[in-house]
Coordinates of C-alpha atoms and ligand atoms in Angstrom, one line a residue:
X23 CA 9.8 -9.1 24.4
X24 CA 9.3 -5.4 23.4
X25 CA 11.8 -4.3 26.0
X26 CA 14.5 -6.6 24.3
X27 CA 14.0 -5.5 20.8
X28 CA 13.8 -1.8 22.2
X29 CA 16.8 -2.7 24.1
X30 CA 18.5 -4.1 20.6
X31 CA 17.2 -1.5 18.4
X32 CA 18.8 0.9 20.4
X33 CA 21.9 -1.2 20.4
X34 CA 22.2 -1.2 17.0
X35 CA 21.6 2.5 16.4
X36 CA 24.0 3.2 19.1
X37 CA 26.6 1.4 17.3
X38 CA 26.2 2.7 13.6
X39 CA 26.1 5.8 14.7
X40 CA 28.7 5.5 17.1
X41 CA 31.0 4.1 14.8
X42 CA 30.5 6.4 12.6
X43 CA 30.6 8.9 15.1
X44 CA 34.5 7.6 16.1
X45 CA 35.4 7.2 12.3
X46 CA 34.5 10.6 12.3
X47 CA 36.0 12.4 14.7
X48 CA 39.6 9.7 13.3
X49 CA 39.3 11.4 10.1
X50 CA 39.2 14.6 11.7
X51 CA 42.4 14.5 14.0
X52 CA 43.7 13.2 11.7
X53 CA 43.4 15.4 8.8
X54 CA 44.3 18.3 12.1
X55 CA 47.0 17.0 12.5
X56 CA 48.2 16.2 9.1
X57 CA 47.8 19.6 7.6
X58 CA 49.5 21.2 10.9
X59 CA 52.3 19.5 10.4
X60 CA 52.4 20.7 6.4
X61 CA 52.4 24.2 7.9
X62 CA 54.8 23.7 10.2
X63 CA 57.0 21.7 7.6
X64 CA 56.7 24.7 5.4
X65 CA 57.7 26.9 7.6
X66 CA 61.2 25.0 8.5
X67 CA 61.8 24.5 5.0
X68 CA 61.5 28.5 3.9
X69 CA 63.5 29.3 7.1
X70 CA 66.2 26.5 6.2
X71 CA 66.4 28.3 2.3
X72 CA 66.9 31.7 3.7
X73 CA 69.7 30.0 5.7
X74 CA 71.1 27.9 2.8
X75 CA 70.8 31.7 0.5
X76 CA 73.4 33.2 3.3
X77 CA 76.6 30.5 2.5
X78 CA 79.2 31.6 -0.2
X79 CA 81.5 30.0 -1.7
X80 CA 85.1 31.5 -1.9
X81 CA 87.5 30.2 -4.3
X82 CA 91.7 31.1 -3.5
X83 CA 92.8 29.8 -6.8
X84 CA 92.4 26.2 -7.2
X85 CA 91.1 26.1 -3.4
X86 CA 87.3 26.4 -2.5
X87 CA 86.2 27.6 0.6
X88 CA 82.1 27.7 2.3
X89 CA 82.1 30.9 3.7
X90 CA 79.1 30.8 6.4
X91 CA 79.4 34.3 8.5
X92 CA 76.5 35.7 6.7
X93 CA 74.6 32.4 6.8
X94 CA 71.2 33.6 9.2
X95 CA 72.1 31.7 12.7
X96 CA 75.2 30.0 11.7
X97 CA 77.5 33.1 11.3
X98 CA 78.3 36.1 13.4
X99 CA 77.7 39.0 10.4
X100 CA 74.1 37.5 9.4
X101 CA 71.2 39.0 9.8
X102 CA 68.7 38.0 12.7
X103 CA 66.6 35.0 11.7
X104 CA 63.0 35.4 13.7
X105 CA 62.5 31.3 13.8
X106 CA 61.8 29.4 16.7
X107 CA 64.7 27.0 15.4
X108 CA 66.4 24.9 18.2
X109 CA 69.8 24.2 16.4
X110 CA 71.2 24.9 13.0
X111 CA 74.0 22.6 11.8
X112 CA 76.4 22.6 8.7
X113 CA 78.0 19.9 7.0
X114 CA 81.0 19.5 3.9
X115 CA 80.2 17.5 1.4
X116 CA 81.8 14.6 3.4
X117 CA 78.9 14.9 6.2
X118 CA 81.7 16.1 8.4
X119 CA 80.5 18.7 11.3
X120 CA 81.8 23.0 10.2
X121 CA 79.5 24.8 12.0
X122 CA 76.4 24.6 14.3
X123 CA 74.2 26.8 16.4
X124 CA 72.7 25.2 19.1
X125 CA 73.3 21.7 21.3
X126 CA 76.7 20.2 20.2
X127 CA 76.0 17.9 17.4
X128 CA 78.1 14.1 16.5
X129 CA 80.9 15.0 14.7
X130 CA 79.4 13.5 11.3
X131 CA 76.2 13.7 9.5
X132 CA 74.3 10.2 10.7
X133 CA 70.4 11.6 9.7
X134 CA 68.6 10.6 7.0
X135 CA 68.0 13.2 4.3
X136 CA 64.6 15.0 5.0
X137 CA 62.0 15.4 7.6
X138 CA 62.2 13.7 10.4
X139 CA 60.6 14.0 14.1
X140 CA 62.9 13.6 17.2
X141 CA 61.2 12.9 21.0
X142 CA 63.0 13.5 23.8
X143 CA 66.4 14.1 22.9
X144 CA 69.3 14.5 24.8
X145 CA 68.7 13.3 28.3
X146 CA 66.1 16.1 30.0
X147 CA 62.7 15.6 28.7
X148 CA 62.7 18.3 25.8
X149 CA 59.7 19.0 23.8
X150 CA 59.9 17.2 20.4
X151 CA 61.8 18.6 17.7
X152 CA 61.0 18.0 13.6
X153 CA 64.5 17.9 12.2
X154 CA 64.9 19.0 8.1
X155 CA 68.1 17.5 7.0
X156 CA 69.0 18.8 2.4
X157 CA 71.9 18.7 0.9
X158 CA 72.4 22.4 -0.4
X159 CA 73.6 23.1 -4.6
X160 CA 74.4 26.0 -6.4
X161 CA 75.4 26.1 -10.0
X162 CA 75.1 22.7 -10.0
X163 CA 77.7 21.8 -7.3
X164 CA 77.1 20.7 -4.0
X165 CA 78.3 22.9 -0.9
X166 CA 77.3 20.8 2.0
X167 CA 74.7 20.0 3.9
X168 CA 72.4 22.2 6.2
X169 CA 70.2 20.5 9.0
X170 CA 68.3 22.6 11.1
X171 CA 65.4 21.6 13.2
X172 CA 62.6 23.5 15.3
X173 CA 60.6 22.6 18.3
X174 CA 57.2 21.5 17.6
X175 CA 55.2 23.2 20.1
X176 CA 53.4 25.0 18.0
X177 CA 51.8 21.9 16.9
X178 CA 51.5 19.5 19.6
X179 CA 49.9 21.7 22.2
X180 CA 47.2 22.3 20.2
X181 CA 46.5 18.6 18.8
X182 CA 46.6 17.6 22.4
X183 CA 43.6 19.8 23.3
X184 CA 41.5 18.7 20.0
X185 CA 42.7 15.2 21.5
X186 CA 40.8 16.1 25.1
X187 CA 38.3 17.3 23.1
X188 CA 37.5 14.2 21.2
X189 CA 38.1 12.5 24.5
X190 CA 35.8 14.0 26.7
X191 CA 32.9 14.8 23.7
X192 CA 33.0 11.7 22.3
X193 CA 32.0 9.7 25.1
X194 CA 28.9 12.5 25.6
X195 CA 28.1 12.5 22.1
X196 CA 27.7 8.2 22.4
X197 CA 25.5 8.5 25.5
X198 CA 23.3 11.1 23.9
X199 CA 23.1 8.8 20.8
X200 CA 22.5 5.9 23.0
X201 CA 19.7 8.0 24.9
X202 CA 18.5 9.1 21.6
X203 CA 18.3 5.3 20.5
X204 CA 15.9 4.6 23.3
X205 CA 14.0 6.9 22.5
X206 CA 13.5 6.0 19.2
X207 CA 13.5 2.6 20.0
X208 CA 10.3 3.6 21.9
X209 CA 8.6 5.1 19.2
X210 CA 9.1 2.6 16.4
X211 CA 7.8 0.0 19.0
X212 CA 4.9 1.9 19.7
X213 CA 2.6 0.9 16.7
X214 CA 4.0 -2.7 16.5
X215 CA 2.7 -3.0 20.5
X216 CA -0.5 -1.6 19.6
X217 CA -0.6 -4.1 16.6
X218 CA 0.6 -7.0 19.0
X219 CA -2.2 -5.5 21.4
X220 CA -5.1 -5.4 18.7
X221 CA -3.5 -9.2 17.8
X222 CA -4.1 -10.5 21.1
X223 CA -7.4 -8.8 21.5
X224 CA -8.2 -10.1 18.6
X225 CA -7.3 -13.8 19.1
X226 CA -8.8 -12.9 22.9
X227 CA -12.1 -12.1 21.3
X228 CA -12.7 -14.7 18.7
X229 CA -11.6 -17.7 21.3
X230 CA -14.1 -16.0 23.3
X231 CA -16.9 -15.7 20.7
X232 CA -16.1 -19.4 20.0
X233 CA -16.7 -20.5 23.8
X234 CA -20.2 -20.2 23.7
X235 CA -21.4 -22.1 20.9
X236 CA -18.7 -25.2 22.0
X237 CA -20.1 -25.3 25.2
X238 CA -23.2 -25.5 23.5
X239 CA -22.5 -28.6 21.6
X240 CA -20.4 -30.2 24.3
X241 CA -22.9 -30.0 26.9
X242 CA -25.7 -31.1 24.3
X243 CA -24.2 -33.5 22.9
X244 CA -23.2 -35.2 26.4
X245 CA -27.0 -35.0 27.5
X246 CA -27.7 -36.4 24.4
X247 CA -25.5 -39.3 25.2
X248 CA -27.2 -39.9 28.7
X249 CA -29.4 -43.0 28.9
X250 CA -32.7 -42.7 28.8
X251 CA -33.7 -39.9 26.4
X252 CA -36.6 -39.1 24.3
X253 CA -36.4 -38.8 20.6
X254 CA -37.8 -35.4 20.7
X255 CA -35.4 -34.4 23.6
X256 CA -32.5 -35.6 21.7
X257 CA -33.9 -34.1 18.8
X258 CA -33.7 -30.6 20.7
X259 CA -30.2 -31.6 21.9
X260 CA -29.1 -32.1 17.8
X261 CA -30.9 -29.3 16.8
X262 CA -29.1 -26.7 19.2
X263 CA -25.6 -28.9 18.3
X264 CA -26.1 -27.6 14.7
X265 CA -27.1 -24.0 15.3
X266 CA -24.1 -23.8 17.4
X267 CA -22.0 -25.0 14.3
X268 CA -23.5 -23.1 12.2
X269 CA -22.9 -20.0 14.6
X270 CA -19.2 -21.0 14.7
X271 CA -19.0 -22.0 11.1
X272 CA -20.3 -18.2 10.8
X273 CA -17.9 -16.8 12.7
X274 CA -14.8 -19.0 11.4
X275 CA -16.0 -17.9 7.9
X276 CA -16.3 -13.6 9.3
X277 CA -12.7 -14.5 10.5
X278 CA -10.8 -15.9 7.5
X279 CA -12.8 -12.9 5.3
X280 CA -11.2 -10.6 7.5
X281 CA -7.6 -12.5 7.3
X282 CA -7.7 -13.3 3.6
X283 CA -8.9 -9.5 2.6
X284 CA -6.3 -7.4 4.6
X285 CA -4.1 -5.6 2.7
X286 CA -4.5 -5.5 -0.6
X287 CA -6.4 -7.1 -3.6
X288 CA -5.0 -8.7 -6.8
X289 CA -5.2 -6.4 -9.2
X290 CA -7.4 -9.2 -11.3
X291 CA -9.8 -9.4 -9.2
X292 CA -10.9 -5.6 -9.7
X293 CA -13.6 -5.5 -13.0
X294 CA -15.8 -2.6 -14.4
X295 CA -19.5 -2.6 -12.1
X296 CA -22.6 -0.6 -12.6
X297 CA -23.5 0.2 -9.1
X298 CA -26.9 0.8 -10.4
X299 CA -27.6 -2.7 -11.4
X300 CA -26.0 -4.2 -8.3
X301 CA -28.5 -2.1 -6.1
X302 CA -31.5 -3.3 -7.9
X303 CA -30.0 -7.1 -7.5
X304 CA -29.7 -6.9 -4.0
X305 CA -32.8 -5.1 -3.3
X306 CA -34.8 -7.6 -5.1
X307 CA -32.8 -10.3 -2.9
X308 CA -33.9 -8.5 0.3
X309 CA -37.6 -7.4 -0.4
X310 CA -39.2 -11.0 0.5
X311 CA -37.1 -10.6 4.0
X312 CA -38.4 -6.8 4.8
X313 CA -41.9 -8.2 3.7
X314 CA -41.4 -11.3 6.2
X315 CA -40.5 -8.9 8.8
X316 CA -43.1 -6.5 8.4
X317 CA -40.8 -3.4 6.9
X318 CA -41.0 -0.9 4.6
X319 CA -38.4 -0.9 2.3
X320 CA -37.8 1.9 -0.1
X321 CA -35.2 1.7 -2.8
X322 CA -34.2 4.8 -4.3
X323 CA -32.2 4.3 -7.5
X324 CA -29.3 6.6 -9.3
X325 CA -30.1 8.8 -11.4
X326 CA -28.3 6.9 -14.1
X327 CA -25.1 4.5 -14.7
X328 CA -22.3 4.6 -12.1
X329 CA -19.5 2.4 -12.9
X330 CA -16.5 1.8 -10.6
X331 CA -13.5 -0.4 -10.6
X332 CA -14.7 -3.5 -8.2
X333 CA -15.1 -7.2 -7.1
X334 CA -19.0 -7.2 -7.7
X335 CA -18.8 -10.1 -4.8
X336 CA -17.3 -8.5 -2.1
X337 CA -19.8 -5.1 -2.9
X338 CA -22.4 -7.0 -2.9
X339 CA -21.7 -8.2 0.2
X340 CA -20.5 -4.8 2.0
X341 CA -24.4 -3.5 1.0
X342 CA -26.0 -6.5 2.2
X343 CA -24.0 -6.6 6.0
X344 CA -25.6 -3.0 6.1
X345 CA -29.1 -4.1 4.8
X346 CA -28.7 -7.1 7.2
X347 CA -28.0 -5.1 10.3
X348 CA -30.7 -2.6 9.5
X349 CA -33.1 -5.3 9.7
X350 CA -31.8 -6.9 13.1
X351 CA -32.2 -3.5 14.3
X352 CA -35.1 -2.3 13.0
X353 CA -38.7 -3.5 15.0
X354 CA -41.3 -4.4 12.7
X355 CA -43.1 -1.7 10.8
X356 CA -40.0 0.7 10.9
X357 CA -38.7 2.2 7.3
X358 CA -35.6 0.9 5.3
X359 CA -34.0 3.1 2.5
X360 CA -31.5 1.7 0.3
X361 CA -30.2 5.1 -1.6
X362 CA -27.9 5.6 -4.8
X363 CA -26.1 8.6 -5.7
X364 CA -24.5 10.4 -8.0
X365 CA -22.0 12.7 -7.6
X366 CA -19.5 13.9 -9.8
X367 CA -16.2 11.6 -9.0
X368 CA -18.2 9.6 -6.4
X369 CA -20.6 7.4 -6.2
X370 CA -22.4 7.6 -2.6
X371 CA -24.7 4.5 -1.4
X372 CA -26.5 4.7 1.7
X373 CA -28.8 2.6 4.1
X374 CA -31.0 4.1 6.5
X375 CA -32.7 3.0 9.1
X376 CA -35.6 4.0 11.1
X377 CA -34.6 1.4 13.9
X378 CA -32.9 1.5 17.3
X379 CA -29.7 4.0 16.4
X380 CA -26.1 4.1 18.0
X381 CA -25.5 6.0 20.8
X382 CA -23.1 9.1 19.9
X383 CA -20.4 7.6 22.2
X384 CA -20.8 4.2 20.2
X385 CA -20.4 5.6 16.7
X386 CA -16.5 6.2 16.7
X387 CA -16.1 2.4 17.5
X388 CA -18.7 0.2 15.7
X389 CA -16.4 -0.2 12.4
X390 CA -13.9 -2.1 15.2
X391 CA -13.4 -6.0 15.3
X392 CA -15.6 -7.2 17.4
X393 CA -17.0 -4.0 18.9
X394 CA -21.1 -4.2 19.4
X395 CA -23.1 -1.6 21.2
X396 CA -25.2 -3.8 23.3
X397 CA -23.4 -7.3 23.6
X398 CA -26.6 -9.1 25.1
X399 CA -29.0 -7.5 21.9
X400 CA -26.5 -8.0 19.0
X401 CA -26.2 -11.7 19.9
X402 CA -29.2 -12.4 20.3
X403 CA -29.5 -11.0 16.4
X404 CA -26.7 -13.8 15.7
X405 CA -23.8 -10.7 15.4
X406 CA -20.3 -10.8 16.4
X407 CA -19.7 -7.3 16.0
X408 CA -17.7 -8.1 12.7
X409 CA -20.2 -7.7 10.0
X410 CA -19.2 -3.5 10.2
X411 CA -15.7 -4.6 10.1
X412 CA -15.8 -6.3 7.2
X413 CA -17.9 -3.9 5.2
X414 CA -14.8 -0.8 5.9
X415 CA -12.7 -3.6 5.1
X416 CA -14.1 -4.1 1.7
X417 CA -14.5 -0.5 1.3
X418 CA -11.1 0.7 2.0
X419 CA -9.9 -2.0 -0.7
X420 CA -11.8 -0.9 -3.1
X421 CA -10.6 3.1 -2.7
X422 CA -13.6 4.4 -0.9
X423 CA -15.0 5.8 2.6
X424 CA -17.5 5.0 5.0
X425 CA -19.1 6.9 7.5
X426 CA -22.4 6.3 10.0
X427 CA -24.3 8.8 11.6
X428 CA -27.3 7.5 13.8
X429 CA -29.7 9.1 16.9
X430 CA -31.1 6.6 19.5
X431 CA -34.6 5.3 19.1
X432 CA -34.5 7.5 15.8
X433 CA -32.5 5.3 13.0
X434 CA -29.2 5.0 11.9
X435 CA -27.6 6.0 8.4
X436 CA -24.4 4.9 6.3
X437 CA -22.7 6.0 3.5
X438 CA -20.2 4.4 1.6
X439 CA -18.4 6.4 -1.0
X440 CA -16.8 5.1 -3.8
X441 CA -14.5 6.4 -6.5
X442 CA -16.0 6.6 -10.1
X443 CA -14.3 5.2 -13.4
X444 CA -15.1 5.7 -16.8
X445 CA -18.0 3.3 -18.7
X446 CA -16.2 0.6 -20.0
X447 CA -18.0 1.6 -23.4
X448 CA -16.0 4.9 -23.4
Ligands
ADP113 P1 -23.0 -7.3 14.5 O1 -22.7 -8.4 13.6 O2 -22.9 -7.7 16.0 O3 -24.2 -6.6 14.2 P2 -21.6 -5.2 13.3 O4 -20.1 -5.0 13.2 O5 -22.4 -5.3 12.1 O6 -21.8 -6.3 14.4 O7 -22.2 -3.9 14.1 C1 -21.5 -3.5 15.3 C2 -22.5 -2.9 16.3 O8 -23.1 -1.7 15.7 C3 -23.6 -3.8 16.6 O9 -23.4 -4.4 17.8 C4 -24.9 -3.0 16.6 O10 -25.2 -2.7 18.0 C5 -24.5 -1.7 16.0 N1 -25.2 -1.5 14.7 C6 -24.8 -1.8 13.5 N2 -25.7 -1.4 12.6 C7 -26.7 -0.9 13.3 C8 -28.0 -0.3 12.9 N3 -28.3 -0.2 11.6 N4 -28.8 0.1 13.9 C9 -28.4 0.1 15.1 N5 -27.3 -0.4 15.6 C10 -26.4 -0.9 14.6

């Protein structure tokens, strides 16, 4: 599936850039050979006036005469013309033939006026020709018509090299892009393989996490079905049915926070909280459970009001998955701190711990879906290695950081930052 699209991708960038490539290089030769051929028309056209400036007109009493022997190439007293023009022709009036310089010409003028190009003429193969055929005036009266033309090799050869050029570099130039769109292809895959990979080790892990408590109510619920059983037996058998639900119902409910919560939050759901007064609410909710389970909990307050932009509900619930894994992992008598504080553009809240810790080569990866230190203890605790998830989840929506630092057997620590806002009685 990734090889295909890769494949495509670098298809598709192989053919924009290709055909733009080709259009390119079109416009190019093009244009070459476009503004070549201006030069070179130039050039025939100055040479065929400094011919035309050479004819006279001689008048014997009523007759006129065109007098061309001091006409550049056409008669015997003018002065040398340095062209590379093939053939120099002169016409009356009448288009009939008076003079030419060069291969013998038709009798009459059959050309078109103006530029023109002529391949292979004669019967030898002869380099192409451009041909300039004007009608020459002075004083208003037309003396004939010139026609010269000159042999185009000063333009041909060197379009036919650009012409190699394109051929050979283009074809290059379309397999580096083509290499090049692998390449790329490659890379903008990379992050949507490693999202397909965290996908399917996601779905791999939550069908896994919800084996174990289905195979708890299947097989319970077929021994319960199995003739004879106590009441107190099938009591057992219902009782571990519904802690199984409720462990799934658990997780189901971890899974759709995490789903429902990704991205971003609707902008309404954001209100002014005092961070203060949330920390004494939860504390107050948690001291009958460190008291059941014979821990010292000590709440240290800010040192006055910290308001930030927040859905009370899900902060209250980022502090109480830390409160709740410090107690699974703290044995009784052990110390829990629940810690405001003030800082300047932050407000910092931490639990500590005095419990079991992370091991340093754990800490990088506990925030991860799924990820628990030591499977066999955090499910026992009834954790599925999402409740850390969640709570940088929650978080990261709400503009702020987390970190944990924690030594084995000593206690663990977090820290959630959060971004300050102004009282909403400012
Ligand atoms: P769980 O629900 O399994 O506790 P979490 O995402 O909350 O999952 O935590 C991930 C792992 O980090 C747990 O498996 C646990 O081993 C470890 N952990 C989290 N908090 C603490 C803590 N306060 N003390 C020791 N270990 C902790």
């Amino acid at each position: 599936m990734f090889e295909q699209s890769r494949l495509n991708l670098a298809q598709w960038f192989t053919l924009s850039m290709g055909s733009i490539l080709v259009a390119f290089a079109g416009v190019l030769y093009v244009w070459e050979a476009r503004e070549r051929l201006y030069f070179f028309d130039q050039t025939l056209y100055n040479s065929s006036q400094v011919i035309a400036s050479g004819v006279e007109e001689i008048t014997y009493g009523e007759k006129r005469r065109i007098d061309l022997e001091n006409a550049p190439l056409l008669g015997s007293d003018a002065i040398k013309l340095d062209t590379n023009i093939v053939f120099a022709r002169w016409y009356t009036p009448e288009k009939a033939l008076l003079q030419f310089m060069g291969d013998i010409p038709a009798p009459t003028l059959k050309a078109t006026l103006g530029f023109q190009t002529l391949h292979g003429h004669g019967s030898a193969p002869q380099p192409a020709l451009r041909q300039l055929t004007l009608p020459v005036y002075r004083d208003g009266r037309m003396l004939g018509y010139l026609q010269v033309a000159a042999s185009l090799d000063p333009v041909i050869p060197p379009l036919q090299q650009l012409r190699l050029f394109l051929g050979i570099g283009l074809p290059i130039a379309l397999a580096i892009i083509a290499f090049t769109g692998w390449l790329l292809g490659g890379r903008a895959m990379q992050p949507i393989r490693l999202a397909y990979r965290r996908l399917q080790q996601f779905t791999a892990d939550a069908s896994h996490e919800l084996r174990a408590p289905l195979a708890a109510i299947i097989s319970n619920a077929q021994l319960g079905l199995m003739e004879p059983t106590s009441p107190t037996e099938q009591a057992d058998c219902l009782k571990t049915i519904s802690e199984a639900g409720e462990s799934m119902s658990t997780l189901v409910g971890h899974l759709l926070f995490l789903a429902r919560h990704q991205g971003q939050l609707p902008p309404e759901a954001f209100q002014p909280t005092e961070v203060g007064a949330l920390l004494t609410s939860i504390a107050a909710d948690y001291n009958p459970r460190m008291t059941a389970q014979d821990l010292h909990f000590e709440v240290i307050s800010l040192a006055g009001t910290a308001w930030v932009q927040g859905e009370p509900g899900l902060l209250r619930q980022a502090i109480a998955n830390l409160l709740d894994n410090a107690c699974r992992y703290t044995p009784a008598g052990g110390t829990i701190r629940l810690v405001g504080q003030l800082q300047p553009r932050w407000v910092y809240v931490r639990v500590e711990d005095s419990g079991l810790g992370i091991p340093v080569e754990d800490l990088p990866h506990i925030f991860e879906r799924f990820y628990r230190v030591d499977k066999e203890r955090s499910r026992q605790a009834g954790g599925f290695g999402l409740g850390l998830a969640i709570v940088r989840q929650i978080v990261e929506l709400h503009g702020g950081q987390i970190k944990a630092t924690s030594q084995v057997k000593q206690g663990s620590q977090f820290q959630i930052r959060l971004p300050l806002v102004a009282s909403p009685t400012d």
